[in-house]
Short mmCIF file of C-alpha atoms in Angstrom, two decimals:
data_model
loop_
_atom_site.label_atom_id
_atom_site.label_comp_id
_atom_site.label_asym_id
_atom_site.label_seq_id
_atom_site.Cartn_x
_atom_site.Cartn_y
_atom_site.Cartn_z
CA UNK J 1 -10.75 -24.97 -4.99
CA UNK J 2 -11.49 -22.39 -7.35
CA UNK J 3 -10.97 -18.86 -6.47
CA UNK J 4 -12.10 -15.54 -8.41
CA UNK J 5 -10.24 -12.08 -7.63
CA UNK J 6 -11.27 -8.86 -8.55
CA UNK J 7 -8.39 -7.89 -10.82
CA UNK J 8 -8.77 -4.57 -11.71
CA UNK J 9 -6.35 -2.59 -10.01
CA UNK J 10 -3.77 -5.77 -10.92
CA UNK J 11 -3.60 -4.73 -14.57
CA UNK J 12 -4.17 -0.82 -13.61
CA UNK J 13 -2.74 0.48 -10.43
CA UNK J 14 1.31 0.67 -10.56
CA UNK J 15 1.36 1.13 -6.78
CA UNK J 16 -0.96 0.99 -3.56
CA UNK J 17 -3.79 -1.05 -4.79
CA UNK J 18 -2.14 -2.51 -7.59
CA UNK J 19 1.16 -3.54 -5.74
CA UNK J 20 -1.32 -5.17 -2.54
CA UNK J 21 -3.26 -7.73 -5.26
CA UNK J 22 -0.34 -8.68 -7.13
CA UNK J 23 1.91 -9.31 -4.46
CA UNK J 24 -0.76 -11.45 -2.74
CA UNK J 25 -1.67 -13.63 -5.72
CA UNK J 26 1.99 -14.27 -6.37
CA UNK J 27 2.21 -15.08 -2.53
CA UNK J 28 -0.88 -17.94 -3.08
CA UNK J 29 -0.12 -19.41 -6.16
CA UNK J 30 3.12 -20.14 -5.14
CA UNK J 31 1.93 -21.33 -1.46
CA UNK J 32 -0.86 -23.79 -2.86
CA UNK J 33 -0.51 -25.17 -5.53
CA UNK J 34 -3.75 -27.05 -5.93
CA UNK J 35 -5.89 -24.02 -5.96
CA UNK J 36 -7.24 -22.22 -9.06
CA UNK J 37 -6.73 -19.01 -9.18
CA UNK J 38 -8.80 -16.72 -11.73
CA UNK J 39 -8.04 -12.83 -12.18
CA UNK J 40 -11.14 -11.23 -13.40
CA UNK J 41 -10.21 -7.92 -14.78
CA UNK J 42 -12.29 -5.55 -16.93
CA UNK J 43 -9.91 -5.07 -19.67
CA UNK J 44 -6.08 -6.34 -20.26
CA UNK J 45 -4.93 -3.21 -18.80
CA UNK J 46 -0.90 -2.28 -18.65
CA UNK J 47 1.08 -4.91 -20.21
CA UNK J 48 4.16 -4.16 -17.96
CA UNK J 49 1.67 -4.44 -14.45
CA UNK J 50 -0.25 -7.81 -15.68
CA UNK J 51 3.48 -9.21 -16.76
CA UNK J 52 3.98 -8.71 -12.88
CA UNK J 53 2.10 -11.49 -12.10
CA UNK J 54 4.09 -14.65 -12.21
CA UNK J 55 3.11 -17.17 -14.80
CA UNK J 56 1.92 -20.28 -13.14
CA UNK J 57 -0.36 -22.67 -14.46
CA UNK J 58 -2.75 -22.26 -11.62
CA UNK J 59 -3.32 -18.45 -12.28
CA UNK J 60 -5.45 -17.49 -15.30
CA UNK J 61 -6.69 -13.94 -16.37
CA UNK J 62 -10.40 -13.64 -17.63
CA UNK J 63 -11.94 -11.03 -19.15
CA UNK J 64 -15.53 -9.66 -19.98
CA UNK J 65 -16.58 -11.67 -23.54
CA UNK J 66 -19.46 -8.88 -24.48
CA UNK J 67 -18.27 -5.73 -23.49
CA UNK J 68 -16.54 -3.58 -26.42
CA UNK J 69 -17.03 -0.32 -24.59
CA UNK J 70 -14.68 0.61 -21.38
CA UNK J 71 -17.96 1.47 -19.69
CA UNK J 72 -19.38 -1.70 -20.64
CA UNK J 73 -16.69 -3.46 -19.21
CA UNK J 74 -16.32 -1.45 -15.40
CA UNK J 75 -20.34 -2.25 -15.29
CA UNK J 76 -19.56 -5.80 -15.59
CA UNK J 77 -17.50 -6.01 -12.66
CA UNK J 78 -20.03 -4.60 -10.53
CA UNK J 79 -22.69 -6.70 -11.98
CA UNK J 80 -22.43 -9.12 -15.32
CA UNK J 81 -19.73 -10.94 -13.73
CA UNK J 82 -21.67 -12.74 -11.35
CA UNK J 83 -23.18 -15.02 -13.81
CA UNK J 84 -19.45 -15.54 -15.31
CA UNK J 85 -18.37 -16.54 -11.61
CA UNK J 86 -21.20 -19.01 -11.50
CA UNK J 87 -20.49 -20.74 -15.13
CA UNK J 88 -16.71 -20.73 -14.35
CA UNK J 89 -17.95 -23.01 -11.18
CA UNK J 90 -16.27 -19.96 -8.41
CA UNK J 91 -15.79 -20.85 -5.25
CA UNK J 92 -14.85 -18.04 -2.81
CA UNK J 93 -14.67 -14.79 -4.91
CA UNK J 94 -12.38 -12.21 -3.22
CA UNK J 95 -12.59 -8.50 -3.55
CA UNK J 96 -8.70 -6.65 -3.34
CA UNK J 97 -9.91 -3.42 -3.29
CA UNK J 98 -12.57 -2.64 -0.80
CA UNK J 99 -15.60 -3.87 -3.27
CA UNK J 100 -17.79 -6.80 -4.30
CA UNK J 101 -19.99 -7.81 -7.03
CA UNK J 102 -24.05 -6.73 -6.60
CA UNK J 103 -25.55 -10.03 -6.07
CA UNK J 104 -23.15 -12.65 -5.23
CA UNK J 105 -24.26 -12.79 -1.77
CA UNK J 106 -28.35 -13.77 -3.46
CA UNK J 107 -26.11 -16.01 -5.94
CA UNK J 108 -25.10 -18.58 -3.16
CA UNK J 109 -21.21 -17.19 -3.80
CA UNK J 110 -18.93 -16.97 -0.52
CA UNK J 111 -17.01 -13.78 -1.06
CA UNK J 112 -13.78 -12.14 0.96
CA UNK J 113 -13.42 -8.40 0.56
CA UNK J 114 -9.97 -6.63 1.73
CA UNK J 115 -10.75 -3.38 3.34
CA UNK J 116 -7.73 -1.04 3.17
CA UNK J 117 -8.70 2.00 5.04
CA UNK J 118 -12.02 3.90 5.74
CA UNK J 119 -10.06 7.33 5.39
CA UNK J 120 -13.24 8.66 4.03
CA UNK J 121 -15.33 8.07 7.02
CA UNK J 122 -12.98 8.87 9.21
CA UNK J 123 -11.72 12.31 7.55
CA UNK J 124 -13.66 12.91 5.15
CA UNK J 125 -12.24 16.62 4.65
CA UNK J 126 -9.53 14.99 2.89
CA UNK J 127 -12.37 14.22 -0.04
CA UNK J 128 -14.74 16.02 -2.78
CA UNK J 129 -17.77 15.96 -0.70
CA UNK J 130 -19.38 13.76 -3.97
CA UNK J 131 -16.73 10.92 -3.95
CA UNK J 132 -17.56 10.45 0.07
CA UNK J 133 -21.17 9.96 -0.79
CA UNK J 134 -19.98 7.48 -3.48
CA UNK J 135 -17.41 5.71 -1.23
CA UNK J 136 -19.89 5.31 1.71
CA UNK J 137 -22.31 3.83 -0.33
CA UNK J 138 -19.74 1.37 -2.15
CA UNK J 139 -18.68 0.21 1.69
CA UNK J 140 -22.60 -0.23 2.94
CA UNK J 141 -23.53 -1.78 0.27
CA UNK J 142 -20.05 -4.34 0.02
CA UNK J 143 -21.21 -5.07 3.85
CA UNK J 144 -24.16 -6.78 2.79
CA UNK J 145 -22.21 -8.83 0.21
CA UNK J 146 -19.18 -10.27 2.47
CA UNK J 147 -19.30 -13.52 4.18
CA UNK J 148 -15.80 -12.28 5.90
CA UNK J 149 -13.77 -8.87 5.91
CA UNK J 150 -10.01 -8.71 5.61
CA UNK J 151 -8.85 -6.00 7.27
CA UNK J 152 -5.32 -4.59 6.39
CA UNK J 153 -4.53 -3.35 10.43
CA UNK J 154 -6.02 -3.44 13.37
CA UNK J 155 -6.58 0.37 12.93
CA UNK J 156 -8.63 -0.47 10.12
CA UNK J 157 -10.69 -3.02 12.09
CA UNK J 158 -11.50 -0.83 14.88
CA UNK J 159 -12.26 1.90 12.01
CA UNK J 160 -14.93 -0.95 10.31
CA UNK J 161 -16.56 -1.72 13.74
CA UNK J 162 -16.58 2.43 14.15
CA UNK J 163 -18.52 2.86 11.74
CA UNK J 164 -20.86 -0.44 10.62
CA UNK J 165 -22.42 -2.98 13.28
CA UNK J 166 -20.52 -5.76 10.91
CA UNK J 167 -19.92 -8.40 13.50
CA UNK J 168 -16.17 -8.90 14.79
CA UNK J 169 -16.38 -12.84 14.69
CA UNK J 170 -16.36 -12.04 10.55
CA UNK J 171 -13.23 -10.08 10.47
CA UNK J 172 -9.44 -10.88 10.54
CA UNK J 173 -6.86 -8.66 10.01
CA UNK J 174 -4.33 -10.33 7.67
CA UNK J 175 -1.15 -7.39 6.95
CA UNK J 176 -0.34 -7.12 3.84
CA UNK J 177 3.43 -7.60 2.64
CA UNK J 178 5.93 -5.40 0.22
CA UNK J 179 7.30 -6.56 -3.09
CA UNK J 180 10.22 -8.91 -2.54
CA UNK J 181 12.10 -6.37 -4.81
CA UNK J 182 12.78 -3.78 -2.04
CA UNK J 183 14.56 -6.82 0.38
CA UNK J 184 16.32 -8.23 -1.97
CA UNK J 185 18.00 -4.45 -2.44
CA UNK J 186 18.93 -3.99 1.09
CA UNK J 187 20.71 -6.80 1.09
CA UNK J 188 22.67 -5.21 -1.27
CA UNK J 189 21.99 -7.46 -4.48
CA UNK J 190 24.04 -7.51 -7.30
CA UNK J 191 23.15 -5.09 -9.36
CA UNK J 192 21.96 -2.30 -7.05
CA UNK J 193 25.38 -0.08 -7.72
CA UNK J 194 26.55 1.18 -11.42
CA UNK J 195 24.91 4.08 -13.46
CA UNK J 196 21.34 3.83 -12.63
CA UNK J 197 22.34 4.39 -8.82
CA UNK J 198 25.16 7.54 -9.90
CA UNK J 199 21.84 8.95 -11.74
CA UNK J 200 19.64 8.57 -8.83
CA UNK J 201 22.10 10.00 -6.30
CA UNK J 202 22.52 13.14 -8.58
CA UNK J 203 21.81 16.42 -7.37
CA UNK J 204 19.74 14.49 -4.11
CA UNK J 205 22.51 16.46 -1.46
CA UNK J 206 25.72 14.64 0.26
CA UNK J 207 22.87 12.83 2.69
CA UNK J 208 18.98 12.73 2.57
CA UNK J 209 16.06 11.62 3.96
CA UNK J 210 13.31 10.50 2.21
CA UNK J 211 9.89 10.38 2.20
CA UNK J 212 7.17 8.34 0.08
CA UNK J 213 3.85 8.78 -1.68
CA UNK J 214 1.24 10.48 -3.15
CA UNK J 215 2.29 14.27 -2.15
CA UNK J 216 -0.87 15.01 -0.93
CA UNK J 217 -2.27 17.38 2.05
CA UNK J 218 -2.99 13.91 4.26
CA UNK J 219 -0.03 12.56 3.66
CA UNK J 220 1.44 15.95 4.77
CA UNK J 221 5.15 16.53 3.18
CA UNK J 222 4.63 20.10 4.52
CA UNK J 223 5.89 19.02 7.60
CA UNK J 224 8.69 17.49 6.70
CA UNK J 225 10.19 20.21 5.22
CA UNK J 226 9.17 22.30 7.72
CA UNK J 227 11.56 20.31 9.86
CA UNK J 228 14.30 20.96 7.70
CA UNK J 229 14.56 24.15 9.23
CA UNK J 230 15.80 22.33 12.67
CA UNK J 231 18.32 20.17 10.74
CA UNK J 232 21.76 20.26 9.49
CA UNK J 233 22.11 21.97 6.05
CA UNK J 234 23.79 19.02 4.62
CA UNK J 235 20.47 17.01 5.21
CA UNK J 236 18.23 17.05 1.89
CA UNK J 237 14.83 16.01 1.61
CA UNK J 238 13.37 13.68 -1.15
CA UNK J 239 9.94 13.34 -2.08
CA UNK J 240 9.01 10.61 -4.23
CA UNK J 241 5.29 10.26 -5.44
CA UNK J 242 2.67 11.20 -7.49
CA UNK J 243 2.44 15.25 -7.44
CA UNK J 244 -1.00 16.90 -6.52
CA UNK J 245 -2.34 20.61 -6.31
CA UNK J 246 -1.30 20.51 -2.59
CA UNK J 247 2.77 19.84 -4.33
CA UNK J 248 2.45 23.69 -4.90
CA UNK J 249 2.15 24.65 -1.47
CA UNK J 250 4.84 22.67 -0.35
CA UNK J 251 7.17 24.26 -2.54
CA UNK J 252 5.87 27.55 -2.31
CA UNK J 253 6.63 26.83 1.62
CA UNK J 254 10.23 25.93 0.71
CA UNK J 255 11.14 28.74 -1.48
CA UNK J 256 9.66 31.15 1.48
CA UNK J 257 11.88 30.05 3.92
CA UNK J 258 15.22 29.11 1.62
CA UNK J 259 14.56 25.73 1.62
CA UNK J 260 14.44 25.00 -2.05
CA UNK J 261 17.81 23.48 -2.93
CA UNK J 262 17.43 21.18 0.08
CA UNK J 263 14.20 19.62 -1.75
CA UNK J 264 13.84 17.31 -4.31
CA UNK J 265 10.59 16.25 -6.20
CA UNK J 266 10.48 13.01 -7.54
CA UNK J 267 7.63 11.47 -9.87
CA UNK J 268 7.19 8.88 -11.70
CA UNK J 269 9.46 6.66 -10.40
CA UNK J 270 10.10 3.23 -11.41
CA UNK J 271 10.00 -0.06 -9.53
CA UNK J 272 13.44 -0.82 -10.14
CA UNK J 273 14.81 3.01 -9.20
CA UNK J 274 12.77 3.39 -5.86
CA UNK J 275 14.49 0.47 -3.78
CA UNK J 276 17.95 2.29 -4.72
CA UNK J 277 16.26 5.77 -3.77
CA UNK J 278 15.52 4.01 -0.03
CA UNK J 279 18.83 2.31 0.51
CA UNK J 280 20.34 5.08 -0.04
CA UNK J 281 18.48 7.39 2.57
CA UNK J 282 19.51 8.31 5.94
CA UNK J 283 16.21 7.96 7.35
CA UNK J 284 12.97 7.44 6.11
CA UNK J 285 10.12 9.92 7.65
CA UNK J 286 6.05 9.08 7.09
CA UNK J 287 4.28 12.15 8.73
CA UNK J 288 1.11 11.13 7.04
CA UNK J 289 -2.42 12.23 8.94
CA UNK J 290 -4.08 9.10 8.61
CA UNK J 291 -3.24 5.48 6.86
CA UNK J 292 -4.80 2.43 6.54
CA UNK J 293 -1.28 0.83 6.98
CA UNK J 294 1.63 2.03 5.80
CA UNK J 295 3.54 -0.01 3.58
CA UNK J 296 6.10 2.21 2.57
CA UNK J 297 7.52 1.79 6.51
CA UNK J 298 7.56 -1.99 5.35
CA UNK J 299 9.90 -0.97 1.87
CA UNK J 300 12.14 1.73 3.93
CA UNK J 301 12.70 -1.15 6.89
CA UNK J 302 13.46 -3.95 4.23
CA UNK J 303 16.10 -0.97 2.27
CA UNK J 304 17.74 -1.09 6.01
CA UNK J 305 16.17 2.55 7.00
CA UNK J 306 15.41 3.55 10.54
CA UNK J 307 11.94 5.10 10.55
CA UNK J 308 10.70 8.27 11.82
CA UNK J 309 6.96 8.23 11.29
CA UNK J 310 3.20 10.25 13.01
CA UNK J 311 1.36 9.42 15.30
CA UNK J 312 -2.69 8.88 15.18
CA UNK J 313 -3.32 6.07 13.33
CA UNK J 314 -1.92 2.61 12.23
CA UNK J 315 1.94 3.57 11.71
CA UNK J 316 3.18 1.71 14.64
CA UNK J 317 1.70 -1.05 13.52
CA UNK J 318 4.10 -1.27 10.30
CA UNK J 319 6.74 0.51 12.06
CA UNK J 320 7.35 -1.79 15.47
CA UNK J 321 8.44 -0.53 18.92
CA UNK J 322 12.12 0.28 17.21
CA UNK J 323 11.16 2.65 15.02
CA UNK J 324 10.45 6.37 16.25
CA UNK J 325 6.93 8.12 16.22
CA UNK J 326 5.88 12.02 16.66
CA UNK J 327 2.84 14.36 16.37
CA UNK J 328 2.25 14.91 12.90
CA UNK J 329 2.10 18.43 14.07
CA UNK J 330 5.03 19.22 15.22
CA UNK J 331 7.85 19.84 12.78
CA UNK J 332 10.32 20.46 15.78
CA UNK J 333 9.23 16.94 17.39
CA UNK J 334 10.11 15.63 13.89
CA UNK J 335 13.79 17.02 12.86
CA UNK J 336 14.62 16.06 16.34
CA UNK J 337 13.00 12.36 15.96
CA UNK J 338 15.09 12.48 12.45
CA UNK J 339 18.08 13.44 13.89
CA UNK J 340 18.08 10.95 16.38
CA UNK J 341 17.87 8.59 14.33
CA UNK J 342 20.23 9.37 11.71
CA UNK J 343 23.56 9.59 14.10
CA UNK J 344 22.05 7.01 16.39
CA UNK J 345 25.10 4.94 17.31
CA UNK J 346 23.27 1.28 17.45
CA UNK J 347 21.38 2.85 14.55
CA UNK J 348 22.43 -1.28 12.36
CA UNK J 349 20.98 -2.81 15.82
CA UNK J 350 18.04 -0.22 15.66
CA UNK J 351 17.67 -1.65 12.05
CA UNK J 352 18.21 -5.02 12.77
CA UNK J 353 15.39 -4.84 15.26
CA UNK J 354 12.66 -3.25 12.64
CA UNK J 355 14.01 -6.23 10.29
CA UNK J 356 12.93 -9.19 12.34
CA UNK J 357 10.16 -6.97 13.64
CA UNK J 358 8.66 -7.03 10.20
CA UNK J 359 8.65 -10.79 8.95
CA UNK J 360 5.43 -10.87 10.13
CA UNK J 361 4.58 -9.38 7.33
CA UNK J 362 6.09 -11.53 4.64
CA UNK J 363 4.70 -12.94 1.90
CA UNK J 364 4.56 -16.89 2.41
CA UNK J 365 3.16 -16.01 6.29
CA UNK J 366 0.84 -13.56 4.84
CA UNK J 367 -0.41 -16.06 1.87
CA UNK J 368 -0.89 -19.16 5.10
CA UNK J 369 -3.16 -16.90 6.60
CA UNK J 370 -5.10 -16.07 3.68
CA UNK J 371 -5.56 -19.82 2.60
CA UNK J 372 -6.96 -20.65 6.35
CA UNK J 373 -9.36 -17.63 6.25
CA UNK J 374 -10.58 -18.97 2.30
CA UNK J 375 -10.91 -23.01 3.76
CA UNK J 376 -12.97 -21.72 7.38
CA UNK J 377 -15.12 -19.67 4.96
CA UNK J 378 -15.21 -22.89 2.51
CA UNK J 379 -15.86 -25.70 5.55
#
């Protein structure tokens, strides 16, 4: 069989997007063989994100053969490439990021679309009022395109039948898994101590937990270091992710209340520095608003971190009944969830626990499902 991907965020998108579509087609071309797998991406992209995907002579990129300008080439993934996917003999086209191709539905071409969230219907205060109009339309019109949905929770799902009269029957919600990168650190690989890990640990406090993405009002840092405040001054707080306007008010908020040398802002860091930043952590806390899923629970839990995350959306669904969850409201709630779990006596067995809770979600399971979703769609 031979399978098209939208591989766009593959070769641009170092994390989120980028990290769920690489992952995956390293997960199927390793899982079956037989099947051909071609990337169809806009433009080459980053050399060091398409070298991420694992040369294997059933995986192929293809790009655009008329398309000099970058505009050129982002129109022909929503359009020219449908008569590429027919010549190239496609078939089951698959979608990573929440969109499909106008036409392949009228083109006779069976085609799989991951949905990762519908934050923007369901909060759509977190957007520019423009990019909703733009996302809802996107969504509506991918709809009418898919033969199937993947859906990346069962949050998710619930949010797509919310919100569209898509019928259930054409939806299954396959998780998606973490790089194999952030296990293979907390089992304490070779090569996980030495200088890179004396750098990281510089300046970070004698203990700290951490915290992971885009520092954004959603994902709500504020909180966390709001809860500082209840803690032990030898607890530090680490944010790692991409820094926003909202970054400002969060450390504005620190230096008001003499938090500021017990927080640490951390950006741009690099695939082989953040699994040494988590298994080094006391806890790992996710007060974030709303998620479609939550894969950085899935990192901190494979780093050997207990988990403190909110309530209100899909987090206990990445998380598991071990892990501990809290208003994402309520700083108090939080230090006291956090401290709880950080001098929790059976805290290994609490660990332990989140660790077979989560190999649900690895890769070779995750790619089996995928391949008997693509054959029912197929047959």
């Amino acid at each position: 069989m031979k399978i098209g991907y939208d591989a766009k965020r593959i070769v641009r998108n170092a994390t989120g997007l980028g990290n769920y579509g690489r992952t995956l087609i390293n997960s199927l071309s390793a899982v079956d063989t037989t099947d051909e797998l071609l990337l169809y991406a806009p433009d080459k992209g980053r050399d060091d994100l398409r070298s991420q995907v694992h040369a294997r002579p059933n995986v192929r990129f293809r790009y655009p053969e008329r398309a000099p300008l970058r505009i050129q080439r982002d129109l022909w993934r929503s359009h020219g490439i449908v008569n590429d996917l027919r010549s190239d003999g496609i078939d089951l086209f698959h979608g990573l990021s929440g969109e499909l191709p106008w036409g392949i539905h009228e083109a006779g071409i069976p085609a799989v679309v991951t949905i990762h969230d519908l934050i923007f219907l369901r909060h759509p205060e977190y957007y520019h009022w423009l990019d909703v109009q733009i996302y809802k339309r996107k969504f509506y019109r991918t709809l009418c395109e898919a033969s199937h949905i993947i859906a990346i929770s069962e949050c998710t799902k619930r949010d797509i039948l919310a919100f569209s009269d898509y019928p259930e029957s054409h939806i299954s919600v396959i998780y998606q898994s973490a790089a194999r990168h952030f296990a293979v650190a907390g089992k304490g690989a070779e090569g996980v101590e030495g200088c890179a890990d004396t750098r990281l640990r510089r300046d970070l406090g004698p203990r700290y937990i951490l915290q992971v993405g885009t520092i954004e009002e959603r994902k709500n840092a504020l909180e966390s270091v709001e809860a500082l405040a209840f803690l032990p001054n030898g607890l530090h707080l680490v944010l790692v992710g991409r820094q926003t306007a909202y970054t400002e008010q969060v450390l504005r908020y620190a230096r008001n209340h003499g938090l500021e040398h017990r927080l640490h802002v951390l950006s741009n860091v690099g695939n082989d520095e953040l699994p040494l930043l988590y298994r080094h952590a006391a806890c790992f806390v996710y007060p974030s608003r709303y998620e479609g899923f939550g894969i950085p629970i899935i990192e901190a839990i494979q780093c050997g971190l207990p988990i403190v995350a909110a309530t209100g959306s899909c987090l206990e669904e990445a998380g598991g009944p071990d892990s501990l969850y809290v208003s994402p409201d309520d700083a108090r709630a939080l230090a006291t969830a956090i401290e709880t779990m950080v001098d929790r006596a059976n805290r290994e067995e609490v660990v332990a626990r989140s660790r077979d809770y989560i190999k649900r979600f690895e890769n070779n399971d995750v790619a089996a499902q995928m391949c008997r979703v693509y054959q029912k769609i197929i047959s």
